[in-house]
Tab-separated table of N, CA and C in Angstrom:
chain	number	residue	atom	x	y	z
A	219	UNK	N	2.940	-19.741	-8.163
A	219	UNK	CA	2.619	-18.714	-7.220
A	219	UNK	C	3.206	-18.991	-5.812
A	220	UNK	N	3.122	-20.239	-5.413
A	220	UNK	CA	3.593	-20.614	-4.115
A	220	UNK	C	5.117	-20.431	-4.027
A	221	UNK	N	5.828	-20.769	-5.112
A	221	UNK	CA	7.295	-20.609	-5.153
A	221	UNK	C	7.710	-19.148	-4.967
A	222	UNK	N	6.941	-18.219	-5.669
A	222	UNK	CA	7.246	-16.826	-5.490
A	222	UNK	C	6.989	-16.369	-4.044
A	223	UNK	N	5.872	-16.841	-3.479
A	223	UNK	CA	5.559	-16.465	-2.114
A	223	UNK	C	6.618	-16.958	-1.135
A	224	UNK	N	7.015	-18.185	-1.332
A	224	UNK	CA	8.047	-18.785	-0.485
A	224	UNK	C	9.416	-18.005	-0.637
A	225	UNK	N	9.679	-17.632	-1.886
A	225	UNK	CA	10.946	-16.882	-2.064
A	225	UNK	C	10.862	-15.465	-1.423
A	226	UNK	N	9.734	-14.855	-1.508
A	226	UNK	CA	9.545	-13.564	-0.857
A	226	UNK	C	9.620	-13.661	0.630
A	227	UNK	N	9.066	-14.751	1.187
A	227	UNK	CA	9.118	-14.900	2.656
A	227	UNK	C	10.456	-15.154	3.144
A	228	UNK	N	11.404	-15.558	2.331
A	228	UNK	CA	12.811	-15.771	2.710
A	228	UNK	C	13.648	-14.566	2.344
A	229	UNK	N	13.477	-14.018	1.201
A	229	UNK	CA	14.340	-12.900	0.721
A	229	UNK	C	14.061	-11.605	1.423
A	230	UNK	N	12.783	-11.235	1.640
A	230	UNK	CA	12.441	-9.944	2.203
A	230	UNK	C	13.001	-9.856	3.672
A	231	UNK	N	12.751	-10.819	4.546
A	231	UNK	CA	13.291	-10.669	5.894
A	231	UNK	C	14.861	-10.674	5.858
A	232	UNK	N	15.444	-11.413	4.968
A	232	UNK	CA	16.880	-11.446	4.904
A	232	UNK	C	17.387	-10.043	4.500
A	233	UNK	N	16.729	-9.406	3.538
A	233	UNK	CA	17.136	-8.048	3.158
A	233	UNK	C	16.898	-7.036	4.262
A	234	UNK	N	15.807	-7.201	4.957
A	234	UNK	CA	15.510	-6.312	6.095
A	234	UNK	C	16.585	-6.433	7.171
A	235	UNK	N	16.909	-7.700	7.534
A	235	UNK	CA	17.905	-7.923	8.548
A	235	UNK	C	19.267	-7.360	8.073
A	236	UNK	N	19.610	-7.589	6.825
A	236	UNK	CA	20.878	-7.030	6.306
A	236	UNK	C	20.946	-5.515	6.412
A	237	UNK	N	19.834	-4.859	6.042
A	237	UNK	CA	19.830	-3.390	6.174
A	237	UNK	C	19.868	-2.918	7.546
A	238	UNK	N	19.233	-3.601	8.472
A	238	UNK	CA	19.302	-3.194	9.936
A	238	UNK	C	20.731	-3.375	10.417
A	239	UNK	N	21.369	-4.475	10.067
A	239	UNK	CA	22.783	-4.732	10.591
A	239	UNK	C	23.691	-3.701	9.912
A	240	UNK	N	23.507	-3.382	8.626
A	240	UNK	CA	24.347	-2.414	7.946
A	240	UNK	C	24.243	-1.016	8.529
A	241	UNK	N	22.974	-0.590	8.719
A	241	UNK	CA	22.719	0.723	9.312
A	241	UNK	C	23.242	0.739	10.724
A	242	UNK	N	23.078	-0.348	11.433
A	242	UNK	CA	23.549	-0.425	12.799
A	242	UNK	C	25.074	-0.318	12.891
A	243	UNK	N	25.771	-0.848	11.861
A	243	UNK	CA	27.233	-0.749	11.890
A	243	UNK	C	27.656	0.687	11.541
A	244	UNK	N	26.862	1.440	10.830
A	244	UNK	CA	27.157	2.814	10.464
A	244	UNK	C	26.855	3.781	11.644
A	245	UNK	N	25.615	3.584	12.199
A	245	UNK	CA	25.149	4.541	13.204
A	245	UNK	C	25.277	4.076	14.578
A	246	UNK	N	25.448	2.766	14.809
A	246	UNK	CA	25.427	2.246	16.187
A	246	UNK	C	24.088	1.569	16.444
A	247	UNK	N	24.094	0.588	17.295
A	247	UNK	CA	22.892	-0.152	17.611
A	247	UNK	C	21.782	0.640	18.220
A	248	UNK	N	22.116	1.470	19.220
A	248	UNK	CA	21.131	2.275	19.919
A	248	UNK	C	20.456	3.292	18.996
A	249	UNK	N	21.271	3.936	18.187
A	249	UNK	CA	20.706	4.938	17.219
A	249	UNK	C	19.810	4.255	16.219
A	250	UNK	N	20.232	3.091	15.721
A	250	UNK	CA	19.443	2.331	14.783
A	250	UNK	C	18.096	1.939	15.347
A	251	UNK	N	18.119	1.449	16.586
A	251	UNK	CA	16.819	1.123	17.249
A	251	UNK	C	15.972	2.302	17.438
A	252	UNK	N	16.541	3.414	17.826
A	252	UNK	CA	15.805	4.651	18.081
A	252	UNK	C	15.210	5.101	16.689
A	253	UNK	N	15.992	5.054	15.640
A	253	UNK	CA	15.459	5.431	14.386
A	253	UNK	C	14.303	4.569	13.916
A	254	UNK	N	14.440	3.267	14.128
A	254	UNK	CA	13.355	2.329	13.740
A	254	UNK	C	12.066	2.616	14.531
A	255	UNK	N	12.208	2.874	15.800
A	255	UNK	CA	11.094	3.234	16.635
A	255	UNK	C	10.437	4.559	16.261
A	256	UNK	N	11.313	5.538	16.021
A	256	UNK	CA	10.810	6.849	15.618
A	256	UNK	C	10.074	6.835	14.289
A	257	UNK	N	10.545	6.081	13.329
A	257	UNK	CA	9.860	5.955	12.060
A	257	UNK	C	8.495	5.222	12.253
A	258	UNK	N	8.545	4.162	13.043
A	258	UNK	CA	7.338	3.404	13.347
A	258	UNK	C	6.227	4.230	13.969
A	259	UNK	N	6.598	4.981	15.037
A	259	UNK	CA	5.573	5.823	15.657
A	259	UNK	C	5.143	7.003	14.836
A	260	UNK	N	6.073	7.618	14.127
A	260	UNK	CA	5.750	8.694	13.244
A	260	UNK	C	4.831	8.219	12.104
A	261	UNK	N	5.112	7.080	11.594
A	261	UNK	CA	4.315	6.473	10.521
A	261	UNK	C	2.945	6.114	11.036
A	262	UNK	N	2.850	5.640	12.281
A	262	UNK	CA	1.491	5.382	12.854
A	262	UNK	C	0.670	6.643	12.910
A	263	UNK	N	1.303	7.722	13.327
A	263	UNK	CA	0.569	9.010	13.387
A	263	UNK	C	0.134	9.467	11.996
A	264	UNK	N	0.980	9.320	11.021
A	264	UNK	CA	0.628	9.704	9.637
A	264	UNK	C	-0.476	8.807	9.156
A	265	UNK	N	-0.383	7.498	9.366
A	265	UNK	CA	-1.377	6.577	8.946
A	265	UNK	C	-2.785	6.882	9.559
A	266	UNK	N	-2.755	7.235	10.785
A	266	UNK	CA	-4.002	7.529	11.482
A	266	UNK	C	-4.624	8.811	10.894
A	267	UNK	N	-3.849	9.838	10.615
A	267	UNK	CA	-4.323	11.061	10.056
A	267	UNK	C	-4.776	10.853	8.612
A	268	UNK	N	-4.023	10.189	7.816
A	268	UNK	CA	-4.390	9.985	6.421
A	268	UNK	C	-5.578	9.027	6.280
A	269	UNK	N	-5.622	8.049	7.182
A	269	UNK	CA	-6.813	7.112	7.159
A	269	UNK	C	-8.081	7.843	7.481
A	270	UNK	N	-8.036	8.789	8.456
A	270	UNK	CA	-9.159	9.562	8.756
A	270	UNK	C	-9.590	10.397	7.591
A	271	UNK	N	-8.670	11.017	6.865
A	271	UNK	CA	-8.984	11.833	5.660
A	271	UNK	C	-9.629	10.949	4.566
A	272	UNK	N	-9.038	9.712	4.366
A	272	UNK	CA	-9.667	8.847	3.336
A	272	UNK	C	-11.010	8.417	3.705
A	273	UNK	N	-11.262	8.120	5.019
A	273	UNK	CA	-12.614	7.708	5.391
A	273	UNK	C	-13.620	8.848	5.218
A	274	UNK	N	-13.197	10.042	5.537
A	274	UNK	CA	-14.107	11.207	5.358
A	274	UNK	C	-14.378	11.426	3.884
A	275	UNK	N	-13.385	11.195	3.015
A	275	UNK	CA	-13.569	11.357	1.568
A	275	UNK	C	-14.532	10.293	1.032
A	276	UNK	N	-14.467	9.024	1.533
A	276	UNK	CA	-15.318	7.968	1.097
A	276	UNK	C	-16.737	8.350	1.518
A	277	UNK	N	-16.923	8.826	2.754
A	277	UNK	CA	-18.276	9.196	3.201
A	277	UNK	C	-18.848	10.380	2.402
A	278	UNK	N	-18.051	11.354	2.110
A	278	UNK	CA	-18.459	12.529	1.330
A	278	UNK	C	-18.930	12.053	-0.099
A	279	UNK	N	-18.168	11.244	-0.698
A	279	UNK	CA	-18.510	10.761	-2.050
A	279	UNK	C	-19.738	9.949	-2.098
A	280	UNK	N	-19.884	9.119	-1.061
A	280	UNK	CA	-21.068	8.230	-0.993
A	280	UNK	C	-22.372	9.115	-0.756
A	281	UNK	N	-22.177	10.123	0.086
A	281	UNK	CA	-23.374	11.059	0.337
A	281	UNK	C	-23.732	11.801	-0.922
A	282	UNK	N	-22.797	12.049	-1.804
A	282	UNK	CA	-23.071	12.794	-3.014
A	282	UNK	C	-23.508	11.826	-4.129
A	283	UNK	N	-23.568	10.577	-3.829
A	283	UNK	CA	-23.968	9.566	-4.827
A	283	UNK	C	-22.943	9.195	-5.856
A	284	UNK	N	-21.660	9.520	-5.571
A	284	UNK	CA	-20.588	9.213	-6.523
A	284	UNK	C	-19.837	7.943	-6.022
A	285	UNK	N	-19.252	7.220	-6.987
A	285	UNK	CA	-18.481	6.016	-6.605
A	285	UNK	C	-17.166	6.418	-5.877
A	286	UNK	N	-16.871	5.888	-4.771
A	286	UNK	CA	-15.667	6.285	-3.981
A	286	UNK	C	-14.439	5.488	-4.378
A	287	UNK	N	-14.275	5.163	-5.625
A	287	UNK	CA	-13.159	4.267	-6.048
A	287	UNK	C	-11.779	4.694	-5.632
A	288	UNK	N	-11.400	5.945	-5.979
A	288	UNK	CA	-10.078	6.393	-5.634
A	288	UNK	C	-9.885	6.529	-4.131
A	289	UNK	N	-10.924	6.912	-3.401
A	289	UNK	CA	-10.840	7.085	-1.943
A	289	UNK	C	-10.615	5.706	-1.298
A	290	UNK	N	-11.319	4.681	-1.801
A	290	UNK	CA	-11.160	3.345	-1.261
A	290	UNK	C	-9.764	2.830	-1.541
A	291	UNK	N	-9.233	3.047	-2.730
A	291	UNK	CA	-7.911	2.601	-3.072
A	291	UNK	C	-6.850	3.385	-2.203
A	292	UNK	N	-7.143	4.626	-1.947
A	292	UNK	CA	-6.258	5.402	-1.037
A	292	UNK	C	-6.257	4.776	0.375
A	293	UNK	N	-7.469	4.351	0.813
A	293	UNK	CA	-7.579	3.724	2.111
A	293	UNK	C	-6.832	2.429	2.174
A	294	UNK	N	-6.817	1.651	1.068
A	294	UNK	CA	-6.086	0.428	1.022
A	294	UNK	C	-4.614	0.677	1.023
A	295	UNK	N	-4.142	1.749	0.362
A	295	UNK	CA	-2.735	2.106	0.418
A	295	UNK	C	-2.306	2.532	1.788
A	296	UNK	N	-3.189	3.270	2.477
A	296	UNK	CA	-2.897	3.719	3.846
A	296	UNK	C	-2.785	2.473	4.761
A	297	UNK	N	-3.694	1.602	4.646
A	297	UNK	CA	-3.671	0.346	5.428
A	297	UNK	C	-2.419	-0.394	5.193
A	298	UNK	N	-2.094	-0.612	3.953
A	298	UNK	CA	-0.873	-1.374	3.592
A	298	UNK	C	0.384	-0.641	4.138
A	299	UNK	N	0.377	0.681	3.987
A	299	UNK	CA	1.516	1.441	4.515
A	299	UNK	C	1.638	1.321	6.011
A	300	UNK	N	0.569	1.392	6.694
A	300	UNK	CA	0.558	1.245	8.161
A	300	UNK	C	1.078	-0.098	8.558
A	301	UNK	N	0.620	-1.160	7.883
A	301	UNK	CA	1.070	-2.523	8.227
A	301	UNK	C	2.562	-2.668	7.910
A	302	UNK	N	2.997	-2.101	6.840
A	302	UNK	CA	4.450	-2.224	6.548
A	302	UNK	C	5.321	-1.464	7.602
A	303	UNK	N	4.774	-0.395	8.121
A	303	UNK	CA	5.558	0.308	9.179
A	303	UNK	C	5.601	-0.497	10.450
A	304	UNK	N	4.731	-1.438	10.645
A	304	UNK	CA	4.827	-2.270	11.873
A	304	UNK	C	5.892	-3.342	11.757
A	305	UNK	N	6.297	-3.597	10.542
A	305	UNK	CA	7.363	-4.624	10.306
A	305	UNK	C	8.702	-3.959	10.605
A	306	UNK	N	9.535	-4.476	11.505
A	306	UNK	CA	10.814	-3.816	11.728
A	306	UNK	C	11.742	-3.928	10.516
A	307	UNK	N	12.252	-2.844	10.083
A	307	UNK	CA	13.166	-2.804	8.975
A	307	UNK	C	13.052	-1.484	8.188
A	308	UNK	N	14.134	-1.212	7.499
A	308	UNK	CA	14.151	0.109	6.793
A	308	UNK	C	13.484	0.010	5.404
A	309	UNK	N	13.567	-1.088	4.755
A	309	UNK	CA	13.031	-1.269	3.410
A	309	UNK	C	11.478	-1.186	3.524
A	310	UNK	N	10.932	-1.955	4.456
A	310	UNK	CA	9.439	-1.897	4.629
A	310	UNK	C	9.043	-0.531	5.041
A	311	UNK	N	9.819	0.164	5.892
A	311	UNK	CA	9.503	1.465	6.357
A	311	UNK	C	9.435	2.466	5.168
A	312	UNK	N	10.387	2.373	4.278
A	312	UNK	CA	10.402	3.272	3.125
A	312	UNK	C	9.193	3.021	2.221
A	313	UNK	N	8.923	1.785	1.950
A	313	UNK	CA	7.736	1.473	1.095
A	313	UNK	C	6.462	1.888	1.855
A	314	UNK	N	6.374	1.680	3.116
A	314	UNK	CA	5.241	2.047	3.932
A	314	UNK	C	5.028	3.542	3.893
A	315	UNK	N	6.069	4.307	4.091
A	315	UNK	CA	5.922	5.761	4.061
A	315	UNK	C	5.534	6.306	2.711
A	316	UNK	N	6.041	5.654	1.603
A	316	UNK	CA	5.608	6.128	0.350
A	316	UNK	C	4.130	5.820	0.038
A	317	UNK	N	3.608	4.739	0.700
A	317	UNK	CA	2.159	4.446	0.569
A	317	UNK	C	1.385	5.457	1.347
A	318	UNK	N	1.930	6.075	2.401
A	318	UNK	CA	1.190	7.039	3.225
A	318	UNK	C	1.212	8.436	2.694
A	319	UNK	N	2.227	8.781	1.942
A	319	UNK	CA	2.405	10.162	1.515
A	319	UNK	C	1.406	10.407	0.344
A	320	UNK	N	0.594	11.444	0.460
A	320	UNK	CA	-0.459	11.653	-0.563
A	320	UNK	C	0.023	11.846	-1.966
A	321	UNK	N	1.186	12.484	-2.185
A	321	UNK	CA	1.641	12.706	-3.567
A	321	UNK	C	2.297	11.529	-4.188
A	322	UNK	N	2.658	10.479	-3.494
A	322	UNK	CA	3.173	9.263	-4.085
A	322	UNK	C	2.120	8.198	-4.225
A	323	UNK	N	1.027	8.343	-3.521
A	323	UNK	CA	-0.011	7.307	-3.553
A	323	UNK	C	-0.638	7.091	-4.915
A	324	UNK	N	-0.820	8.127	-5.794
A	324	UNK	CA	-1.346	7.866	-7.141
A	324	UNK	C	-0.548	6.818	-7.928
A	325	UNK	N	0.754	6.732	-7.692
A	325	UNK	CA	1.534	5.723	-8.411
A	325	UNK	C	1.040	4.310	-8.033
A	326	UNK	N	0.898	4.078	-6.757
A	326	UNK	CA	0.445	2.786	-6.247
A	326	UNK	C	-0.995	2.518	-6.723
A	327	UNK	N	-1.842	3.621	-6.700
A	327	UNK	CA	-3.223	3.462	-7.113
A	327	UNK	C	-3.344	3.055	-8.575
A	328	UNK	N	-2.476	3.632	-9.418
A	328	UNK	CA	-2.517	3.236	-10.804
A	328	UNK	C	-2.154	1.728	-11.001
A	329	UNK	N	-1.123	1.290	-10.252
A	329	UNK	CA	-0.784	-0.120	-10.359
A	329	UNK	C	-1.924	-1.002	-9.833
A	330	UNK	N	-2.574	-0.568	-8.749
A	330	UNK	CA	-3.745	-1.360	-8.250
A	330	UNK	C	-4.902	-1.381	-9.225
A	331	UNK	N	-5.151	-0.252	-9.905
A	331	UNK	CA	-6.242	-0.210	-10.903
A	331	UNK	C	-5.894	-1.127	-12.103
A	332	UNK	N	-4.638	-1.134	-12.521
A	332	UNK	CA	-4.274	-2.022	-13.685
A	332	UNK	C	-4.418	-3.464	-13.242
A	333	UNK	N	-4.032	-3.814	-12.011
A	333	UNK	CA	-4.111	-5.210	-11.560
A	333	UNK	C	-5.594	-5.585	-11.428
A	334	UNK	N	-6.447	-4.764	-10.912
A	334	UNK	CA	-7.874	-5.068	-10.810
A	334	UNK	C	-8.516	-5.189	-12.137
A	335	UNK	N	-8.194	-4.301	-13.073
A	335	UNK	CA	-8.758	-4.367	-14.420
A	335	UNK	C	-8.284	-5.648	-15.142
A	336	UNK	N	-7.004	-5.953	-14.993
A	336	UNK	CA	-6.497	-7.210	-15.622
A	336	UNK	C	-7.155	-8.447	-15.040
A	337	UNK	N	-7.397	-8.470	-13.758
A	337	UNK	CA	-8.072	-9.632	-13.119
A	337	UNK	C	-9.537	-9.717	-13.588
A	338	UNK	N	-10.192	-8.594	-13.717
A	338	UNK	CA	-11.603	-8.605	-14.136
A	338	UNK	C	-11.728	-9.022	-15.592
A	339	UNK	N	-10.840	-8.574	-16.416
A	339	UNK	CA	-10.884	-8.950	-17.833
A	339	UNK	C	-10.508	-10.433	-17.979
A	340	UNK	N	-9.527	-10.920	-17.227
A	340	UNK	CA	-9.109	-12.328	-17.371
A	340	UNK	C	-10.109	-13.263	-16.731
A	341	UNK	N	-10.851	-12.774	-15.737
A	341	UNK	CA	-11.820	-13.660	-15.094
A	341	UNK	C	-13.193	-13.617	-15.710
A	342	UNK	N	-13.280	-12.913	-16.802
A	342	UNK	CA	-14.571	-12.807	-17.472
A	342	UNK	C	-15.176	-11.394	-17.202
A	343	UNK	N	-16.468	-11.376	-17.285
A	343	UNK	CA	-17.087	-10.013	-17.079
A	343	UNK	C	-18.547	-10.163	-17.269
A	344	UNK	N	-19.003	-11.335	-17.694
A	344	UNK	CA	-20.460	-11.522	-17.827
A	344	UNK	C	-20.991	-12.193	-16.585
A	345	UNK	N	-22.249	-12.050	-16.411
A	345	UNK	CA	-22.940	-12.591	-15.221
A	345	UNK	C	-23.062	-14.061	-15.291
A	346	UNK	N	-22.937	-14.686	-16.484
A	346	UNK	CA	-23.167	-16.150	-16.535
A	346	UNK	C	-21.890	-16.920	-16.204
A	347	UNK	N	-20.759	-16.214	-16.018
A	347	UNK	CA	-19.499	-16.882	-15.588
A	347	UNK	C	-18.796	-17.536	-16.673
A	348	UNK	N	-19.192	-17.370	-17.944
A	348	UNK	CA	-18.456	-17.956	-19.035
A	348	UNK	C	-17.437	-17.068	-19.707
A	349	UNK	N	-17.383	-15.825	-19.232
A	349	UNK	CA	-16.366	-14.883	-19.818
A	349	UNK	C	-17.011	-14.221	-21.035
A	350	UNK	N	-16.217	-13.199	-21.528
A	350	UNK	CA	-16.693	-12.481	-22.686
A	350	UNK	C	-17.824	-11.508	-22.302
A	351	UNK	N	-18.288	-10.831	-23.294
A	351	UNK	CA	-19.480	-9.976	-23.086
A	351	UNK	C	-19.100	-8.529	-22.639
A	352	UNK	N	-18.968	-8.312	-21.357
A	352	UNK	CA	-18.821	-6.973	-20.826
A	352	UNK	C	-17.344	-6.536	-20.823
A	353	UNK	N	-17.137	-5.291	-21.129
A	353	UNK	CA	-15.784	-4.667	-21.097
A	353	UNK	C	-15.713	-3.791	-19.872
A	354	UNK	N	-14.738	-3.936	-19.030
A	354	UNK	CA	-14.604	-3.165	-17.863
A	354	UNK	C	-13.558	-2.059	-18.062
A	355	UNK	N	-13.845	-0.863	-17.600
A	355	UNK	CA	-12.914	0.230	-17.623
A	355	UNK	C	-12.950	0.800	-16.204
A	356	UNK	N	-11.945	0.521	-15.451
A	356	UNK	CA	-11.944	0.923	-14.048
A	356	UNK	C	-11.183	2.253	-13.899
A	357	UNK	N	-10.296	2.559	-14.793
A	357	UNK	CA	-9.425	3.661	-14.713
A	357	UNK	C	-10.177	5.021	-14.583
A	358	UNK	N	-11.450	5.051	-14.887
A	358	UNK	CA	-12.251	6.332	-14.873
A	358	UNK	C	-12.964	6.509	-13.575
A	359	UNK	N	-12.639	5.753	-12.521
A	359	UNK	CA	-13.316	5.912	-11.253
A	359	UNK	C	-13.152	7.350	-10.820
C-alpha cells in the first residue's frame, strides 16, 4: 500500500505539471493561468451549491426517519470534488468537476458502495470481531 501511495504522490503531480505545461504551450501562459483560476472559482461555486443541496437532503431524510446513505455519499463526492479543484492542474479539475456534477455522481457512488461493502465483508460483520455471521448489503441504501 505504501508503494502505491508513494508512486501516486510522484506520478500525479508530474502528470499535472506536464498537462499544465502542454496546455500552456498551446494557449499561452496567461490564458492557461486564467483558465485554471476560472475553473477553480467556478468549481468552488458549484461545490458550495451542491454541498448545500446534499446537506438539505440529508436533513430531510433524517427527519423522515430514513437512512441518508446516498445523500451522505453525495456529500463525500462533493467534498472530494471541491478538494480536487483546489489542486492546480487540469486532470484534478476534470475529476473534481465530474464529482460535482449530479448526473456523473452515481458512478462514483457505486464504486464507493462496492468499496465499503467489500471492506465490511472482508473485515467481518459480527459484533464479536471474529468475522462471519452477518451479511451486509449496502447497495439498497
